[in-house]
Amino acid sequence: MNTVRRIRRRLLSLLLVAPLVAAAACSGNSGSGGDDEHVTLTYAIWDQAQAAAMKQIIQEFHGKHPNIDVQVQVTPWESYWTKLQTSVTAGTGPDLFWMTMVYAKYYAAGGGIAPLDDQIKKSKLDMSAYVPAVTKAYTFGGKVYGVPKDVNGFGLCYNKLLFDAAKLKHPDDSWTWNDVVAAAQKLTDPQKGVYGFVAPEADELSWYLTVPQVGGQVISPDSTSSGYDQDATIKGIQFWTDMITKYHVSPTLQQTTDTDPLAMLTSGKVAMRYCGSWEPEEIAAVPYGKANIGIAPLPAGPDGNRNYYSNGLANSMSAKTKHPDQAWEFLQFLGSDRAAEIQAKTGTVIPAYQGHADAYAKAMPEFDLQVFVDHLKYAQPFPASTDTAAWRDAATKQFADAWTGKAPVADVSRRVAETMNQALAKEKK
Amino acid sequence: MSGQGTATVPADPLTDKPAGQRARTAGRPRPPTRDSGWWAAVLLLPAAVGLLVFEIWPTFQTIYYSFTSWGAFGGHAWSGLENYRTLIADSDVFHAIVNTAIISAISLLAVPLSAVVAALLSLPGMRGVTIYRTLYFLPVVTLPAAVALTWKYLFNGDYGLINWLLSKVGIDGPHWLSDPATAIFAISIVGVWGSIGYNMVIFLSGIRGIPTDYYEAAELDGAGRVAQFFHITVPLLTPSIFFVTVITVINSLQAFDLVYLMVGQTSPAITRTETLVYLFYQRGFAEHDGGYAAAIGVLLLLATLILTAAQFRLQRRWVHYG
């Protein structure tokens, strides 16, 4: 009996030990090695449309550095940031990842991404090759936290077929807000369910483009107070709500929530939509869109002002990566002339590495992509603070009342300013 | 509304008697010895460890974290009652409580519905039972994301199948999911639809445990099918009904996936649909306020405890065991 019990006890202790052994085995191979060690880096991105270009970049990089494998992880935007934050916190995150201006300061200040100055100095990476506005947006306290990847320009996408049917002149660079409204009114045909314009409630693709055109601001230049209570800002937002509640030339917020506004454009349900430089590829994927959509310069503000808030991405390195040297090698290649060329030729993005805008502009002969490139010179830094997410989502949620006409834009906007200022005050603590 | 509980199912009302009674009637061959208890412990160990590590320990951690404020990438500092003070003043929390209550109330509709479905499927001479059973059970084993996406297309205000059908009879349907007035009902309906299959299985086995003598006797007395359902099936099914009700309430208090996938943060209907768990996710993961999210979690835990305790209290009045 005693021996049996002893054996049992031993069996039990073996059971208990098994997971520990497994854990030890897992952590065993993470030790550091020399330069010639074979490592696999993970690289997180959110845009499936760009995955092909990224894979081509990786392939060429691997040709030059056979000891470094890179795995791409594509996570859709909706869950990219929650996944990234939890995995970086847990130390299991990707070695390199796409960063946006929205979250850059948060990751830099919180120690999620690594400053790159030492490496930049050591490898003599020429930072002046990139669009200065993008580099600046990823520089905090004099330190660079990302190698610029791309930059966004905007334009007016319009349906040539519908314009011709209404015998209207196609939009050109002389257009201002009034021209948009006038054309939208003529193009709207309730009987056919066609709207002249679409006014989604999507900051980056709506009021971030018009607020700067009338001298308004979303956040003060020092990122300490909200600009939503300024009259100019409210005017820039009202451009959008008027399209729905005053002129009735746009689908309602409920309609644009149910159906993607870009799909409305490429199916002939709306005649005009403000588009970003990353979208032509998606438009061309729909035969109707490829055949009938034209791209014109983004209409200027009432006084001819063309400023807009531009986001641009960078590639950043996790502060917790186990292979900083290899990660830097790949990061450098991602920021290289060649990587920019590969991306430009797909027509998916305008590379932040200057000198490849032409390749982007010519990537899709069916569209006038030069429009987006020309727009870049009016780019203003994207509204961001340390914890942008804390007020940006709340703003979108609150502005719904203005879009549905439940409350006047001015009231809603002042309410948004209040909440945003509270969030900004909390940030300082 | 998915993620069904894994608690034991009182499948057969006849054997589901209080422990003492069962021991007497069933007459176990021999009482459990010390030795067999030891083995039971070993066999339970993996499950117990999992429960401890993934359920119980995090519960206490959450309670602790609700008194802290969080740094961006790990690290937290004690902040006392700060989170709870914010909680009381947060109008979103109030909305979320109301929304969660509405969803829970509607989701209870699934209980009688699935009881009726189960009863119908148990009728003698019913054909194709297996097919129906599979069809009703399909939503339970389908990915919530796939379910949500399919329903999202059905509910689309301009191009959805539901509004197209309504237009055939001259009704101009609303934008179900983006209209603040209808969105919560739309997602609750999907929740009810999705839980019928699971409940049905429990009720089916419950009904199978009811001796046919009762029905034969009732038939001799001239009771019709409907009368039989209300006077025999329902009373003898009350233990299963009780179990299903408890599970339904707990699951609906945790409603998240349908709100997240079918409504989402940018919808104008979000204030009227966001639930406590959705708010927990939004505050904790999207807005990086882990401590505050933990406080919301504790609130949800308390609500669940109180509601479940109340149900156990009330069951004495209406649940018949044998």
PDB file of C-alpha atoms in Angstrom, chain A residues 151-288:
ATOM      1  CA  VAL A 151       1.605  60.167 -46.483  1.00  0.00           C
ATOM      2  CA  ASN A 152      -2.047  60.848 -47.317  1.00  0.00           C
ATOM      3  CA  GLY A 153      -3.436  63.229 -49.905  1.00  0.00           C
ATOM      4  CA  PHE A 154      -7.120  63.759 -50.685  1.00  0.00           C
ATOM      5  CA  GLY A 155      -9.229  64.467 -53.730  1.00  0.00           C
ATOM      6  CA  LEU A 156     -12.801  64.619 -54.960  1.00  0.00           C
ATOM      7  CA  CYS A 157     -13.991  61.372 -56.499  1.00  0.00           C
ATOM      8  CA  TYR A 158     -16.914  61.868 -58.840  1.00  0.00           C
ATOM      9  CA  ASN A 159     -19.062  59.819 -61.148  1.00  0.00           C
ATOM     10  CA  LYS A 160     -18.403  60.919 -64.734  1.00  0.00           C
ATOM     11  CA  LEU A 161     -21.500  59.142 -66.000  1.00  0.00           C
ATOM     12  CA  LEU A 162     -23.832  60.974 -63.623  1.00  0.00           C
ATOM     13  CA  PHE A 163     -22.137  64.323 -64.297  1.00  0.00           C
ATOM     14  CA  ASP A 164     -22.540  63.856 -68.046  1.00  0.00           C
ATOM     15  CA  ALA A 165     -26.153  62.771 -67.683  1.00  0.00           C
ATOM     16  CA  ALA A 166     -26.911  65.955 -65.741  1.00  0.00           C
ATOM     17  CA  LYS A 167     -24.937  67.945 -68.341  1.00  0.00           C
ATOM     18  CA  LEU A 168     -22.619  69.313 -65.666  1.00  0.00           C
ATOM     19  CA  LYS A 169     -19.011  70.355 -66.134  1.00  0.00           C
ATOM     20  CA  HIS A 170     -16.607  67.985 -64.410  1.00  0.00           C
ATOM     21  CA  PRO A 171     -15.087  69.326 -61.180  1.00  0.00           C
ATOM     22  CA  ASP A 172     -11.714  71.109 -61.515  1.00  0.00           C
ATOM     23  CA  ASP A 173      -9.234  72.970 -59.347  1.00  0.00           C
ATOM     24  CA  SER A 174     -11.385  76.123 -59.328  1.00  0.00           C
ATOM     25  CA  TRP A 175     -14.033  74.432 -57.190  1.00  0.00           C
ATOM     26  CA  THR A 176     -14.884  75.627 -53.694  1.00  0.00           C
ATOM     27  CA  TRP A 177     -17.563  74.516 -51.221  1.00  0.00           C
ATOM     28  CA  ASN A 178     -20.339  76.358 -53.088  1.00  0.00           C
ATOM     29  CA  ASP A 179     -19.617  74.491 -56.290  1.00  0.00           C
ATOM     30  CA  VAL A 180     -19.916  71.182 -54.441  1.00  0.00           C
ATOM     31  CA  VAL A 181     -23.300  72.143 -52.992  1.00  0.00           C
ATOM     32  CA  ALA A 182     -24.615  73.486 -56.321  1.00  0.00           C
ATOM     33  CA  ALA A 183     -23.555  70.394 -58.254  1.00  0.00           C
ATOM     34  CA  ALA A 184     -24.818  68.050 -55.528  1.00  0.00           C
ATOM     35  CA  GLN A 185     -28.250  69.665 -55.683  1.00  0.00           C
ATOM     36  CA  LYS A 186     -28.444  69.136 -59.437  1.00  0.00           C
ATOM     37  CA  LEU A 187     -27.200  65.542 -59.214  1.00  0.00           C
ATOM     38  CA  THR A 188     -29.553  64.426 -56.453  1.00  0.00           C
ATOM     39  CA  ASP A 189     -32.443  62.404 -57.805  1.00  0.00           C
ATOM     40  CA  PRO A 190     -34.657  60.978 -55.047  1.00  0.00           C
ATOM     41  CA  GLN A 191     -36.725  59.017 -57.541  1.00  0.00           C
ATOM     42  CA  LYS A 192     -33.722  56.988 -58.623  1.00  0.00           C
ATOM     43  CA  GLY A 193     -32.263  56.916 -55.116  1.00  0.00           C
ATOM     44  CA  VAL A 194     -29.192  58.833 -56.285  1.00  0.00           C
ATOM     45  CA  TYR A 195     -27.527  61.432 -54.080  1.00  0.00           C
ATOM     46  CA  GLY A 196     -25.226  64.188 -55.310  1.00  0.00           C
ATOM     47  CA  PHE A 197     -22.795  63.878 -52.397  1.00  0.00           C
ATOM     48  CA  VAL A 198     -22.046  61.642 -49.449  1.00  0.00           C
ATOM     49  CA  ALA A 199     -21.329  63.103 -46.019  1.00  0.00           C
ATOM     50  CA  PRO A 200     -20.182  60.280 -43.741  1.00  0.00           C
ATOM     51  CA  GLU A 201     -19.329  60.960 -40.128  1.00  0.00           C
ATOM     52  CA  ALA A 202     -15.691  59.918 -40.398  1.00  0.00           C
ATOM     53  CA  ASP A 203     -13.319  62.573 -39.094  1.00  0.00           C
ATOM     54  CA  GLU A 204     -10.287  61.789 -41.242  1.00  0.00           C
ATOM     55  CA  LEU A 205     -12.429  61.591 -44.398  1.00  0.00           C
ATOM     56  CA  SER A 206     -14.791  64.415 -43.548  1.00  0.00           C
ATOM     57  CA  TRP A 207     -14.307  67.347 -41.207  1.00  0.00           C
ATOM     58  CA  TYR A 208     -10.534  66.929 -40.846  1.00  0.00           C
ATOM     59  CA  LEU A 209     -10.495  68.023 -44.498  1.00  0.00           C
ATOM     60  CA  THR A 210     -12.735  71.076 -44.165  1.00  0.00           C
ATOM     61  CA  VAL A 211     -11.994  72.469 -40.693  1.00  0.00           C
ATOM     62  CA  PRO A 212      -8.481  73.668 -41.661  1.00  0.00           C
ATOM     63  CA  GLN A 213      -9.925  75.190 -44.859  1.00  0.00           C
ATOM     64  CA  VAL A 214     -11.763  77.805 -42.814  1.00  0.00           C
ATOM     65  CA  GLY A 215      -8.988  78.309 -40.272  1.00  0.00           C
ATOM     66  CA  GLY A 216     -10.520  76.132 -37.577  1.00  0.00           C
ATOM     67  CA  GLN A 217      -8.645  73.593 -35.487  1.00  0.00           C
ATOM     68  CA  VAL A 218      -9.449  70.320 -33.804  1.00  0.00           C
ATOM     69  CA  ILE A 219      -6.741  70.719 -31.164  1.00  0.00           C
ATOM     70  CA  SER A 220      -4.500  73.633 -30.218  1.00  0.00           C
ATOM     71  CA  PRO A 221      -1.000  73.471 -31.744  1.00  0.00           C
ATOM     72  CA  ASP A 222       0.477  72.629 -28.318  1.00  0.00           C
ATOM     73  CA  SER A 223      -2.083  69.787 -27.929  1.00  0.00           C
ATOM     74  CA  THR A 224      -3.434  71.081 -24.632  1.00  0.00           C
ATOM     75  CA  SER A 225      -6.927  72.291 -25.489  1.00  0.00           C
ATOM     76  CA  SER A 226      -9.774  71.457 -27.835  1.00  0.00           C
ATOM     77  CA  GLY A 227     -10.607  73.602 -30.814  1.00  0.00           C
ATOM     78  CA  TYR A 228     -14.129  72.248 -31.200  1.00  0.00           C
ATOM     79  CA  ASP A 229     -15.624  75.274 -29.451  1.00  0.00           C
ATOM     80  CA  GLN A 230     -14.256  77.702 -32.065  1.00  0.00           C
ATOM     81  CA  ASP A 231     -16.675  79.174 -34.585  1.00  0.00           C
ATOM     82  CA  ALA A 232     -14.386  78.410 -37.522  1.00  0.00           C
ATOM     83  CA  THR A 233     -14.151  74.745 -36.512  1.00  0.00           C
ATOM     84  CA  ILE A 234     -17.926  74.531 -36.212  1.00  0.00           C
ATOM     85  CA  LYS A 235     -18.255  76.061 -39.688  1.00  0.00           C
ATOM     86  CA  GLY A 236     -15.967  73.376 -41.090  1.00  0.00           C
ATOM     87  CA  ILE A 237     -18.095  70.648 -39.538  1.00  0.00           C
ATOM     88  CA  GLN A 238     -21.345  72.232 -40.614  1.00  0.00           C
ATOM     89  CA  PHE A 239     -20.315  71.843 -44.257  1.00  0.00           C
ATOM     90  CA  TRP A 240     -20.981  68.131 -43.758  1.00  0.00           C
ATOM     91  CA  THR A 241     -24.144  68.220 -41.660  1.00  0.00           C
ATOM     92  CA  ASP A 242     -25.745  70.802 -43.991  1.00  0.00           C
ATOM     93  CA  MET A 243     -25.422  68.342 -46.857  1.00  0.00           C
ATOM     94  CA  ILE A 244     -27.774  66.018 -44.983  1.00  0.00           C
ATOM     95  CA  THR A 245     -30.037  68.185 -42.852  1.00  0.00           C
ATOM     96  CA  LYS A 246     -30.233  71.399 -44.915  1.00  0.00           C
ATOM     97  CA  TYR A 247     -29.690  70.548 -48.576  1.00  0.00           C
ATOM     98  CA  HIS A 248     -30.742  66.883 -48.449  1.00  0.00           C
ATOM     99  CA  VAL A 249     -28.137  65.955 -51.051  1.00  0.00           C
ATOM    100  CA  SER A 250     -26.450  63.191 -49.026  1.00  0.00           C
ATOM    101  CA  PRO A 251     -27.602  59.850 -47.635  1.00  0.00           C
ATOM    102  CA  THR A 252     -28.342  60.018 -43.912  1.00  0.00           C
ATOM    103  CA  LEU A 253     -25.932  58.922 -41.202  1.00  0.00           C
ATOM    104  CA  GLN A 254     -27.992  55.766 -40.821  1.00  0.00           C
ATOM    105  CA  GLN A 255     -27.537  54.963 -44.483  1.00  0.00           C
ATOM    106  CA  THR A 256     -23.795  55.586 -44.429  1.00  0.00           C
ATOM    107  CA  THR A 257     -23.535  53.434 -41.300  1.00  0.00           C
ATOM    108  CA  ASP A 258     -25.388  50.544 -42.921  1.00  0.00           C
ATOM    109  CA  THR A 259     -23.602  50.741 -46.267  1.00  0.00           C
ATOM    110  CA  ASP A 260     -19.992  51.723 -46.884  1.00  0.00           C
ATOM    111  CA  PRO A 261     -19.931  55.195 -48.556  1.00  0.00           C
ATOM    112  CA  LEU A 262     -17.186  54.013 -50.912  1.00  0.00           C
ATOM    113  CA  ALA A 263     -19.498  51.232 -52.087  1.00  0.00           C
ATOM    114  CA  MET A 264     -22.182  53.864 -52.670  1.00  0.00           C
ATOM    115  CA  LEU A 265     -19.762  55.698 -54.948  1.00  0.00           C
ATOM    116  CA  THR A 266     -18.667  52.653 -56.900  1.00  0.00           C
ATOM    117  CA  SER A 267     -22.260  51.518 -57.418  1.00  0.00           C
ATOM    118  CA  GLY A 268     -23.505  54.845 -58.777  1.00  0.00           C
ATOM    119  CA  LYS A 269     -25.655  55.674 -55.741  1.00  0.00           C
ATOM    120  CA  VAL A 270     -23.737  58.857 -54.911  1.00  0.00           C
ATOM    121  CA  ALA A 271     -22.129  61.175 -57.453  1.00  0.00           C
ATOM    122  CA  MET A 272     -19.356  62.728 -55.321  1.00  0.00           C
ATOM    123  CA  ARG A 273     -17.265  61.615 -52.383  1.00  0.00           C
ATOM    124  CA  TYR A 274     -14.075  62.904 -50.765  1.00  0.00           C
ATOM    125  CA  CYS A 275     -11.405  60.217 -51.287  1.00  0.00           C
ATOM    126  CA  GLY A 276      -8.016  59.407 -49.813  1.00  0.00           C
ATOM    127  CA  SER A 277      -4.888  58.568 -51.801  1.00  0.00           C
ATOM    128  CA  TRP A 278      -5.038  54.927 -50.618  1.00  0.00           C
ATOM    129  CA  GLU A 279      -8.503  54.325 -52.071  1.00  0.00           C
ATOM    130  CA  PRO A 280      -8.146  54.298 -55.902  1.00  0.00           C
ATOM    131  CA  GLU A 281      -7.024  50.699 -55.757  1.00  0.00           C
ATOM    132  CA  GLU A 282     -10.286  49.773 -54.046  1.00  0.00           C
ATOM    133  CA  ILE A 283     -12.307  51.801 -56.547  1.00  0.00           C
ATOM    134  CA  ALA A 284     -10.568  50.129 -59.484  1.00  0.00           C
ATOM    135  CA  ALA A 285     -11.388  46.728 -58.029  1.00  0.00           C
ATOM    136  CA  VAL A 286     -15.049  47.368 -58.922  1.00  0.00           C
ATOM    137  CA  PRO A 287     -15.535  47.363 -62.730  1.00  0.00           C
ATOM    138  CA  TYR A 288     -18.181  50.107 -62.567  1.00  0.00           C
TER     139      TYR A 288
END
